[in-house]
Coordinates of C-alpha atoms and ligand atoms in Angstrom, one line a residue:
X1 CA 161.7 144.4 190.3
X2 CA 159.4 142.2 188.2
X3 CA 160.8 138.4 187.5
X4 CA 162.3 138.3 184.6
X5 CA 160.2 135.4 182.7
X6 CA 162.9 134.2 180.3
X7 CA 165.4 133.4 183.1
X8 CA 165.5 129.8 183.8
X9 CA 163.4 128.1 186.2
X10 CA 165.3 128.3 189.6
X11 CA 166.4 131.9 188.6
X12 CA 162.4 133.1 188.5
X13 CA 161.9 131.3 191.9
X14 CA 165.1 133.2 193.6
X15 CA 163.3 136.2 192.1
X16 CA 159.9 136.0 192.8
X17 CA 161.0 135.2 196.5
X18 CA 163.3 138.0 196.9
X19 CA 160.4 140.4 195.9
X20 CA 158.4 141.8 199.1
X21 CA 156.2 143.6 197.0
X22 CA 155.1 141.0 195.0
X23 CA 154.2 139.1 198.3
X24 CA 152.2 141.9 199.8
X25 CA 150.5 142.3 196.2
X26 CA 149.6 138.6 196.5
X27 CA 148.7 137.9 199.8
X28 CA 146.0 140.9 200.0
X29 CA 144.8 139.8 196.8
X30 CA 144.7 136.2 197.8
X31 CA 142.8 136.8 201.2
X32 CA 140.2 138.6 199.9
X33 CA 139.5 136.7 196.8
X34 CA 139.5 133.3 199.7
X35 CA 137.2 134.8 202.3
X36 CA 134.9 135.7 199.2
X37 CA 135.1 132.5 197.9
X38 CA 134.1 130.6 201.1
X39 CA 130.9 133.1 201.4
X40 CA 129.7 132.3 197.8
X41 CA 130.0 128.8 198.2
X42 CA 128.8 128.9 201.8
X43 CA 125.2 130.5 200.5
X44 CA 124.7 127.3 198.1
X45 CA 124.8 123.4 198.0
X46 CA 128.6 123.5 196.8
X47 CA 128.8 119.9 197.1
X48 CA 126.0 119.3 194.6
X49 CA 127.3 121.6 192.6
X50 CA 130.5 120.2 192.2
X51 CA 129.2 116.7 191.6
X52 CA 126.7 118.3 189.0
X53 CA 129.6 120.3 187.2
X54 CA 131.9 117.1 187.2
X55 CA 129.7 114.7 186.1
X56 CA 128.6 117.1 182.9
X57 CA 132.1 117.8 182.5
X58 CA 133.0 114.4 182.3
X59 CA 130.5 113.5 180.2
X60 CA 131.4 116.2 177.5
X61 CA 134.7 115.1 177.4
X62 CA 134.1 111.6 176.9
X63 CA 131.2 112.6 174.1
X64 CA 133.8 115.4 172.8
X65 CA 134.0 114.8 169.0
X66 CA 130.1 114.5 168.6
X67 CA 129.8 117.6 170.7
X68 CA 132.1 119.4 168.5
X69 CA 130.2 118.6 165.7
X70 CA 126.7 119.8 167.2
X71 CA 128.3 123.1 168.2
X72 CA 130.3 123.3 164.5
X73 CA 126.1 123.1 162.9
X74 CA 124.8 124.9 164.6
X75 CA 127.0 127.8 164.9
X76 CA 127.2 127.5 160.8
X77 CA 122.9 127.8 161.0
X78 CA 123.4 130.8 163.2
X79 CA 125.6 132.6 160.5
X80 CA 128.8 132.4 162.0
X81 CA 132.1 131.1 160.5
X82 CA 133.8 128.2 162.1
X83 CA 137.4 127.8 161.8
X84 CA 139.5 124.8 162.7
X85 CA 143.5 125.1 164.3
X86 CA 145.4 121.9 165.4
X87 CA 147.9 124.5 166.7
X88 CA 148.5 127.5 167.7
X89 CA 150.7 128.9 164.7
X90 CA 147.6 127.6 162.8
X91 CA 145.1 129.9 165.0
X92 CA 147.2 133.0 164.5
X93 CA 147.5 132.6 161.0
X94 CA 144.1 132.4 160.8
X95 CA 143.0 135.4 162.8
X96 CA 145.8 137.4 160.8
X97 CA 144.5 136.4 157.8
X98 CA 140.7 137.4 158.7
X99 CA 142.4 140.4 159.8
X100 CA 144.6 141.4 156.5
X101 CA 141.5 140.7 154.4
X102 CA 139.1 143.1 156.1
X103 CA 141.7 145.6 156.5
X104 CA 141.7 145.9 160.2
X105 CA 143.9 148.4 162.3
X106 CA 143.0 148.4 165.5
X107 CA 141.4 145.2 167.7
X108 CA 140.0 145.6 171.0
X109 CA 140.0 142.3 173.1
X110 CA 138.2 141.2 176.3
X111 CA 140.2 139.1 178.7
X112 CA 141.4 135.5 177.4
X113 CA 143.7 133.0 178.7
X114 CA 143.9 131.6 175.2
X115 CA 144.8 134.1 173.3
X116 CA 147.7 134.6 175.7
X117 CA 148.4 130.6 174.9
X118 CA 148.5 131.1 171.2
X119 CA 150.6 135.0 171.8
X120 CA 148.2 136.4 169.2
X121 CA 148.9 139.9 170.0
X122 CA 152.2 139.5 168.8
X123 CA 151.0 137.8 165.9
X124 CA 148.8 140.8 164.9
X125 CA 151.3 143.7 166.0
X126 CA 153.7 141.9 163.4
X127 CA 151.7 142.9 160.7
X128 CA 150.7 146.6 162.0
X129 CA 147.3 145.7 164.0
X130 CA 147.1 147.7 166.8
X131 CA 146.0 145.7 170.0
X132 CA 144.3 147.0 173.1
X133 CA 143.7 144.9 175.7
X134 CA 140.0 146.4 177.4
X135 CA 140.2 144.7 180.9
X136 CA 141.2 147.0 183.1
X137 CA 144.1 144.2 184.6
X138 CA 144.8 143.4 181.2
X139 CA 145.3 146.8 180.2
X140 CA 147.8 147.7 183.1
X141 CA 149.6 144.7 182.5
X142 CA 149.9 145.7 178.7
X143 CA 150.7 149.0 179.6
X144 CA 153.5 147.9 182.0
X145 CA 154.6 144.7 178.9
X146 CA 153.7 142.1 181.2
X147 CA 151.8 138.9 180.9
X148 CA 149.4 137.8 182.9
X149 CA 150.0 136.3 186.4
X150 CA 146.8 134.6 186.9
X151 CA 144.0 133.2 185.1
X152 CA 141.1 135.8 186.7
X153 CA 143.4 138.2 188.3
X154 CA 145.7 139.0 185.8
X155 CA 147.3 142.3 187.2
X156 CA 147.3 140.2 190.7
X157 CA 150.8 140.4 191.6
X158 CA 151.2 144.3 191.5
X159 CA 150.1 146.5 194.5
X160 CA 148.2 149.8 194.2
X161 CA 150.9 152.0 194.3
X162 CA 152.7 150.0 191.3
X163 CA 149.6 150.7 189.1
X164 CA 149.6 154.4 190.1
X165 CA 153.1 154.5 189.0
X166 CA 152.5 152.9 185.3
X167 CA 149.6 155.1 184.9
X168 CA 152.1 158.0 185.5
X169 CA 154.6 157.0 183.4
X170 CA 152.7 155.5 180.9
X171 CA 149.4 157.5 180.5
X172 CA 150.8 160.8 182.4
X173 CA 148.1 161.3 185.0
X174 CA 148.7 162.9 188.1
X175 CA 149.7 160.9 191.4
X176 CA 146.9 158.9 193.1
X177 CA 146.0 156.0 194.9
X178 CA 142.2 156.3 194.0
X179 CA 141.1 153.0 192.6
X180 CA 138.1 154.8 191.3
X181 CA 140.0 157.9 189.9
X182 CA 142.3 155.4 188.0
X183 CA 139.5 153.6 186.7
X184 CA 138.4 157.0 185.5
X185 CA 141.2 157.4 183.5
X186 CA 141.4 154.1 181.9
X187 CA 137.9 154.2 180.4
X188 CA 138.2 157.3 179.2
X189 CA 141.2 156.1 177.0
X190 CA 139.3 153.0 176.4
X191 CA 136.3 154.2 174.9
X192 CA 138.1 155.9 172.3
X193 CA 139.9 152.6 171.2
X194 CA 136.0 150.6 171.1
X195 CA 134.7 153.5 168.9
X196 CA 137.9 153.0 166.6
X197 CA 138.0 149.6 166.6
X198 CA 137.4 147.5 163.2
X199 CA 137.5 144.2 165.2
X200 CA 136.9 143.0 168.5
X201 CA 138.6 139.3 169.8
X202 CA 137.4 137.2 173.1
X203 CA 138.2 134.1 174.1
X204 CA 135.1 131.7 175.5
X205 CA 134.2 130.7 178.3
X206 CA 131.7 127.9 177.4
X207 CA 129.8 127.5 174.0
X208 CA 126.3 125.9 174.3
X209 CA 126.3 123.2 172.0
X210 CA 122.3 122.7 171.7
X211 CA 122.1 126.6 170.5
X212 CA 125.4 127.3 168.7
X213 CA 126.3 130.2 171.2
X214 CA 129.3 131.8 172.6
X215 CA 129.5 132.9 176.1
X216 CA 131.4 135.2 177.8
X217 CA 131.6 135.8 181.9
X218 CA 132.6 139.8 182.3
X219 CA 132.9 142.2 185.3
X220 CA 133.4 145.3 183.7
X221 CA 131.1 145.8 180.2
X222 CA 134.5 145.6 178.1
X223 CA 133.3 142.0 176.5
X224 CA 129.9 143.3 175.9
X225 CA 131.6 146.0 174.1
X226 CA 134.2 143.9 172.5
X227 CA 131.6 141.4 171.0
X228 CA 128.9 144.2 169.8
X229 CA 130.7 147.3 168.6
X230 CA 133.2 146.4 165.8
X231 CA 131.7 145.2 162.7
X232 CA 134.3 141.5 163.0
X233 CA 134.3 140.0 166.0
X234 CA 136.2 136.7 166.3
X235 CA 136.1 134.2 169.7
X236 CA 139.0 131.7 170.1
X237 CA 138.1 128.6 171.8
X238 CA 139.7 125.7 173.4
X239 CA 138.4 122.7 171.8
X240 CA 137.0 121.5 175.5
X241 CA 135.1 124.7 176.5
X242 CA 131.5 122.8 175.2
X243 CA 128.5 122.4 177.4
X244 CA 125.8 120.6 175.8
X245 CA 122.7 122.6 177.2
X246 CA 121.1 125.9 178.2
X247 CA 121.1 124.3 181.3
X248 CA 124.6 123.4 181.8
X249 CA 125.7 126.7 181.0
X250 CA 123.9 127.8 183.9
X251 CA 125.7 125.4 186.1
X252 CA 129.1 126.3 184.6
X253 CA 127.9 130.1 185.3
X254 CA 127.2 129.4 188.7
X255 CA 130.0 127.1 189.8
X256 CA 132.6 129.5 187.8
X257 CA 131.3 133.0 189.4
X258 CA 131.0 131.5 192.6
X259 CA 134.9 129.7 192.9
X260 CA 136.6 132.3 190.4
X261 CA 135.4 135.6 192.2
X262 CA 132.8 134.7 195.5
X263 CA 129.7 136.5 193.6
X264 CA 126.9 134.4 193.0
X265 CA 126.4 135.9 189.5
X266 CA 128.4 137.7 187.1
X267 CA 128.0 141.7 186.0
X268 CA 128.1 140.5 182.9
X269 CA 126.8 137.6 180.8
X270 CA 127.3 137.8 177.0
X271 CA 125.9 135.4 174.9
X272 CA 126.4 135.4 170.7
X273 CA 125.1 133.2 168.4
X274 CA 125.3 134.4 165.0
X275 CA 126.3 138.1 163.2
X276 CA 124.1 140.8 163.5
X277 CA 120.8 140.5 161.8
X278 CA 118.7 143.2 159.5
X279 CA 116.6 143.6 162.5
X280 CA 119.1 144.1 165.2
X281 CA 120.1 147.5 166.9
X282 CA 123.8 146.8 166.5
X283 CA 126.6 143.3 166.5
X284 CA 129.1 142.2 164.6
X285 CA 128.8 141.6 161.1
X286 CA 131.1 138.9 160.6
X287 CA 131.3 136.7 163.9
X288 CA 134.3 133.7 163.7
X289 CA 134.7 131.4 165.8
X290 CA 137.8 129.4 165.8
X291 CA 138.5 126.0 167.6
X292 CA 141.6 125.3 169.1
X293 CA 143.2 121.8 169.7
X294 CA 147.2 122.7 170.7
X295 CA 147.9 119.8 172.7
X296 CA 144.3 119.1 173.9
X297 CA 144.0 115.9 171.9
X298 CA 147.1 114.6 172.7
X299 CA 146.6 115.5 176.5
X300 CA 143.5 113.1 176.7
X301 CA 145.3 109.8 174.2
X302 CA 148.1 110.5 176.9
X303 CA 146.1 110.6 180.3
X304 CA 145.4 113.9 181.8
X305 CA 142.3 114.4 179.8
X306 CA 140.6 114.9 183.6
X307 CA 142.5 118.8 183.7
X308 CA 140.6 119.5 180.3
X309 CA 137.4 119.7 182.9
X310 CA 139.4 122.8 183.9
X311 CA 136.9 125.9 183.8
X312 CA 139.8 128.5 184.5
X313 CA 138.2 129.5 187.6
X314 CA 141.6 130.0 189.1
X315 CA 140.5 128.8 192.6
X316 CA 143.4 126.4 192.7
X317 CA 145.8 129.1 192.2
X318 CA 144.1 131.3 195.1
X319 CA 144.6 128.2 197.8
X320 CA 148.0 126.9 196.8
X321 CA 151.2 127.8 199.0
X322 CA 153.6 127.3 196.5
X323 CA 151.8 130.1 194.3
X324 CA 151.6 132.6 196.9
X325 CA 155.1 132.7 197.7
X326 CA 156.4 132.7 194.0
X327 CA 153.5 134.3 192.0
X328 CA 152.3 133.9 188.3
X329 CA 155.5 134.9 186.3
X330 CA 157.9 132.5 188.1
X331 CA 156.2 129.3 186.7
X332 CA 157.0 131.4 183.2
X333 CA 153.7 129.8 181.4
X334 CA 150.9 131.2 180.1
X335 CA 148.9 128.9 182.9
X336 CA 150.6 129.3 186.0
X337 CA 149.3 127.8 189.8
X338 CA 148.6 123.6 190.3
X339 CA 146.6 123.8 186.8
X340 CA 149.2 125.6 184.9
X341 CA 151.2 123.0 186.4
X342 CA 149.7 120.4 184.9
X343 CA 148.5 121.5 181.9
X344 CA 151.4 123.4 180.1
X345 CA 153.8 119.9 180.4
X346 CA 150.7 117.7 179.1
X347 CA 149.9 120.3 176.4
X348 CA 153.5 120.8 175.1
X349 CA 155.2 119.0 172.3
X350 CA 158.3 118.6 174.4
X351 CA 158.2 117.6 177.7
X352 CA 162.0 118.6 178.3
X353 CA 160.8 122.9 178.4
X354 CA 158.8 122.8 181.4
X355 CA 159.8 119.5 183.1
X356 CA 160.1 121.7 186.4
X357 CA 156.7 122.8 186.5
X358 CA 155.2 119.3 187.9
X359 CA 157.5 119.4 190.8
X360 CA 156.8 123.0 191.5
X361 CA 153.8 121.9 194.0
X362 CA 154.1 120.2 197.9
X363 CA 151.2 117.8 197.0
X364 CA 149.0 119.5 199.7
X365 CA 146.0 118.8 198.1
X366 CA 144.5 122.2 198.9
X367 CA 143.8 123.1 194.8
X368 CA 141.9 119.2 194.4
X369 CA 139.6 121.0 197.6
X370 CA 138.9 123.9 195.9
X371 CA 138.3 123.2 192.3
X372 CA 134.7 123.3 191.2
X373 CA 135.3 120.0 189.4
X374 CA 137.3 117.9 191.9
X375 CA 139.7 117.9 189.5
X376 CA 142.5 115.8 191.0
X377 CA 145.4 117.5 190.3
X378 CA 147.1 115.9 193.1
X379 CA 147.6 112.8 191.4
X380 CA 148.0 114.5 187.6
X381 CA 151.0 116.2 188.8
X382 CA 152.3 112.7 190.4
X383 CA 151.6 110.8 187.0
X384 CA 153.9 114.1 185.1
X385 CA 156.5 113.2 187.4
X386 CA 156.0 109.7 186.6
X387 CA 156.0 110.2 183.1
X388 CA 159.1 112.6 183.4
X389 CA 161.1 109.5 185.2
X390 CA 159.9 106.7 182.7
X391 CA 161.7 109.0 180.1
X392 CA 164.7 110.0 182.0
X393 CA 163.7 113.7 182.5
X394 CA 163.3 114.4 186.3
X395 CA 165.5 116.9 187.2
X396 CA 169.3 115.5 188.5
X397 CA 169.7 116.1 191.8
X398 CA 166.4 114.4 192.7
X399 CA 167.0 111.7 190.3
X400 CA 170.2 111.2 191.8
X401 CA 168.9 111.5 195.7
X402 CA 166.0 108.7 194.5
X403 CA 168.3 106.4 193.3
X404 CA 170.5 106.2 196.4
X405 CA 167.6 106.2 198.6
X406 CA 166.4 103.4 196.5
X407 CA 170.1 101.2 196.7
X408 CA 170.2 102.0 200.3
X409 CA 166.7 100.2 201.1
X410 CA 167.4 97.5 199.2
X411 CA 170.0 95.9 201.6
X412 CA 169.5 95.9 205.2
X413 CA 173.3 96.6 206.5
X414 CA 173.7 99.4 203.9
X415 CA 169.6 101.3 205.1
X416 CA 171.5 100.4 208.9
X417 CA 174.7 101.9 208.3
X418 CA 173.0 104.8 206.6
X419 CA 171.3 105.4 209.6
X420 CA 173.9 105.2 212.3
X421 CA 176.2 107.9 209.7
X422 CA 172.5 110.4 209.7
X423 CA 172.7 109.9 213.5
X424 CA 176.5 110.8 214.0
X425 CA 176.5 114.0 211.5
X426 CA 173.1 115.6 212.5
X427 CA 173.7 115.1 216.0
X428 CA 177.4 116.9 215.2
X429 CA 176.0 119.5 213.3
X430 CA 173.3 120.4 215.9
X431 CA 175.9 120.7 218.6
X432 CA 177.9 122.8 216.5
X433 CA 175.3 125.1 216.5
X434 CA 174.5 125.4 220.0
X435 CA 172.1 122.1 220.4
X436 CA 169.4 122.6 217.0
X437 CA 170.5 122.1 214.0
X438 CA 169.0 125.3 212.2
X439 CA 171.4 124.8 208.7
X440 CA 171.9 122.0 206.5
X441 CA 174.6 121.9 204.5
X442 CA 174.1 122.3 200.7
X443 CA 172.8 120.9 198.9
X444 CA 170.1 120.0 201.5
X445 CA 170.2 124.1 202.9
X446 CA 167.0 124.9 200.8
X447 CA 164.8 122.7 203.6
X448 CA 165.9 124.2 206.5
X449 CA 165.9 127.9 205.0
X450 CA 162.0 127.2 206.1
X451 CA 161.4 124.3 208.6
X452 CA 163.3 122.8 211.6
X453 CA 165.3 120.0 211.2
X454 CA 165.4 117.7 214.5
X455 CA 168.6 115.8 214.6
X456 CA 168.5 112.2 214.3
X457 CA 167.4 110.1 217.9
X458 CA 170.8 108.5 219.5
X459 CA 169.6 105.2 218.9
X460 CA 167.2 103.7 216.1
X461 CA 164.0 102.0 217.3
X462 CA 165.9 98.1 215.8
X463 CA 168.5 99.3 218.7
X464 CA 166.1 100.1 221.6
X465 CA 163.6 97.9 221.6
X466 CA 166.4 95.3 221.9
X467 CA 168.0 97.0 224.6
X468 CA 164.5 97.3 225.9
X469 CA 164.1 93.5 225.4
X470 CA 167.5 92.7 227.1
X471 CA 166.3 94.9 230.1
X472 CA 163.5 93.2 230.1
X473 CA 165.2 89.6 230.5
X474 CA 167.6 90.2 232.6
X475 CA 164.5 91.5 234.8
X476 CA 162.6 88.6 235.1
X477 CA 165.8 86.0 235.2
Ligands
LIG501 S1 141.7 123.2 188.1 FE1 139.8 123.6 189.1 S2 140.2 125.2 190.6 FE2 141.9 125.2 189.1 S3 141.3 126.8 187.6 FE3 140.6 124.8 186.9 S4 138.5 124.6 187.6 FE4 139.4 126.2 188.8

């Protein structure tokens, strides 16, 4: 039973935790994609690397606007068109409009994150575009009318057997459980959708600012396809996705194959710079490229300008305990895991929609290990909830526990009486059941549905080292 993304927060959680399936889905998925990881970053200097990757990162970020500008020139002396969108109602206007005027019917697009975050499929279905999505995760999910569940591994929270069954329902082929066989199948229905196509849509994973070229990091030939074949091709880009060099887009390459998927180098490696040229065998003839703000701005005047260094290599999700018990869907954003956490409250107008998300994380640390950037989204997270408390949003019950924890440390009788009452009632409750207290009573349940709960020591430390002192005197009197 998938989780039902429109339900409110603690409703997805309940979900996602009830569902075994979506466990097994993740946890083989996870392992893998871990053990991988460690290999690839074993077989290089990972801790250069990641210095290299955040100090360019950093660097673009704090050089961003003159960056922009470079990349805007020379994309514009490459032949391309560049298009501006603050927002995201902006961007799909735009791409609908590009669309209506060129008469397109059917768009084929490669995997992107950011095309999710704008919901441009919808956009374009409104007006009669036919969409196919050319991943092969992407297209199961769209097959099955699911979002994605994680950045690289979109399709990661369904098991074999669950694709098997949407192919049979969906594309009526015949039962099997051959990856290959499935595979089969889908490009067979695929191709016929790239020769059809009038215009093919990617999002970017860096743009090279010195060259005026779009990149895109594939697996499967469907973005080399997407970019070359129809005669518009349109890339949607996050305002941050800049490196300044050749160079640096080698770095990014490296770092970003190496933590997203363990391989040292991509299948694929598209790189456009401009529309197809009287010389060339084939391209687009109209290449746009349209630059996306949607919160980015306002994330960096506000303070978590750091999680822009993102690269979307989803290593954070693939090590963080909190996503592999509840999945993608639960979180019920676009970007799910510790960075989805972070960035989808300091993107969004309104704090109030996805105030949980910040305190959907233990803190571990784990994600700030992995990330190819040393993004620390430890302490993001932390300043959210800091943010959420200055004005008054942090959900009640917490508030509310905070706040009495705070009056009762603030006067010594009331942090000791609090302490002999946490004494009497644990030590009650374990005894009641049978010496170990395995239940706490609600509200407090949820802790000890998954860890022990010792009961409370007879006596506080205060109490003992003064008997221990009294012992001590009457000893040597
Ligand atoms: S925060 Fe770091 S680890 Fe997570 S997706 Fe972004 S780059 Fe990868």
């Amino acid at each position: 039973m998938p989780v039902d993304i429109h339900a409110p927060f603690p409703e997805r959680v309940q979900q996602a935790l009830a569902d075994p399936h979506l466990h097994t889905a993740i946890h083989r998925a996870m392992e893998r994609m871990a053990v991988a990881r460690t290999r690839a970053l074993a077989a290089t200097d990972a801790a250069t690397m990641r210095a290299q990757m955040r100090r360019m990162k950093a660097h673009v970020l704090r050089h961003l606007p003159q960056y922009l500008e470079t990349l805007e020139r020379n994309l514009e002396d490459n032949g391309a068109v560049v298009h501006w969108a603050r927002d995201a109602q902006e961007a799909r206007t735009l791409i609908r409009e590009i669309a209506l005027q060129n008469g397109v019917q059917t768009a084929v697009k490669s995997k992107s994150m950011v095309t999710e975050e704008i919901h441009l499929n919808e956009a374009l279905e409104e007006v009669g575009i036919r969409v196919v999505e050319t991943d092969l995760g992407e297209y199961i999910i769209q097959l099955a009318g699911e979002p994605p569940s994680h950045i690289v591994a979109p399709v990661i929270h369904r098991r074999l057997e669950d694709i098997s069954q949407i192919f049979q329902e969906k594309l009526g082929a015949g039962p099997t459980y051959d990856p290959g066989e499935m595979t089969s199948i889908a490009r067979a229905q695929l191709r016929q959708d790239f020769f059809q196509a009038d215009m093919g849509i990617s999002g970017v994973n860096f743009a090279i600012a010195e060259t005026g070229t779009v990149c895109i990091v594939t697996n499967e030939g469907n973005g080399r396809m997407v970019t070359s074949l129809p005669p518009i091709y349109v890339a949607v880009m996050g305002i941050e996705k800049i490196v300044p060099t050749v160079e640096d887009a080698f770095l990014q390459l490296q770092a970003l194959c190496r933590s997203a998927t363990g391989q040292a180098f991509s299948v694929y490696f598209s790189m456009t710079s401009g529309p197809r040229r009287p010389e060339h065998p084939d391209g687009p003839e109209q290449f746009h490229v349209v630059l996306l703000d949607n919160g980015r701005t306002q994330m960096l005047e506000r303070g978590y300008g750091e999680a822009l260094m993102c690269v979307r290599c989803g290593a954070c999700l693939n090590v963080c305990p909190v996503y592999a018990q509840i999945g993608g869907h639960a979180y019920g954003s676009t970007y799910s895991g510790p960075i989805g956490a972070v960035i989808t409250p300091a993107m969004a107008s309104d704090l109030r929609e996805t105030r949980e998300l910040p305190h959907a994380s233990s803190l571990c640390g784990a994600c700030r290990e992995a990330c190819p950037v040393q993004i620390d989204l430890p302490r993001l997270l932390l300043d959210l909830r800091a943010e959420l408390a200055h004005r008054g949003l942090e959900p009640r019950p917490e508030a509310w526990g905070i706040r009495a924890f705070m009056e009762t440390m603030r006067s010594r009788a009331r942090y000791e009486q609090a302490g002999k009452l946490a004494r009497v009632a644990t030590r009650l409750l374990a005894r009641l059941s049978g010496g170990t207290l395995r239940t706490l009573p609600p509200p407090l349940n949820g802790w000890t549905q998954y860890r022990d709960f010792p009961p409370f020591a007879s006596k506080s430390f205060r109490e003992w080292w003064q008997e221990r002192e009294a012992l001590r005197g009457r000893e040597s009197d």
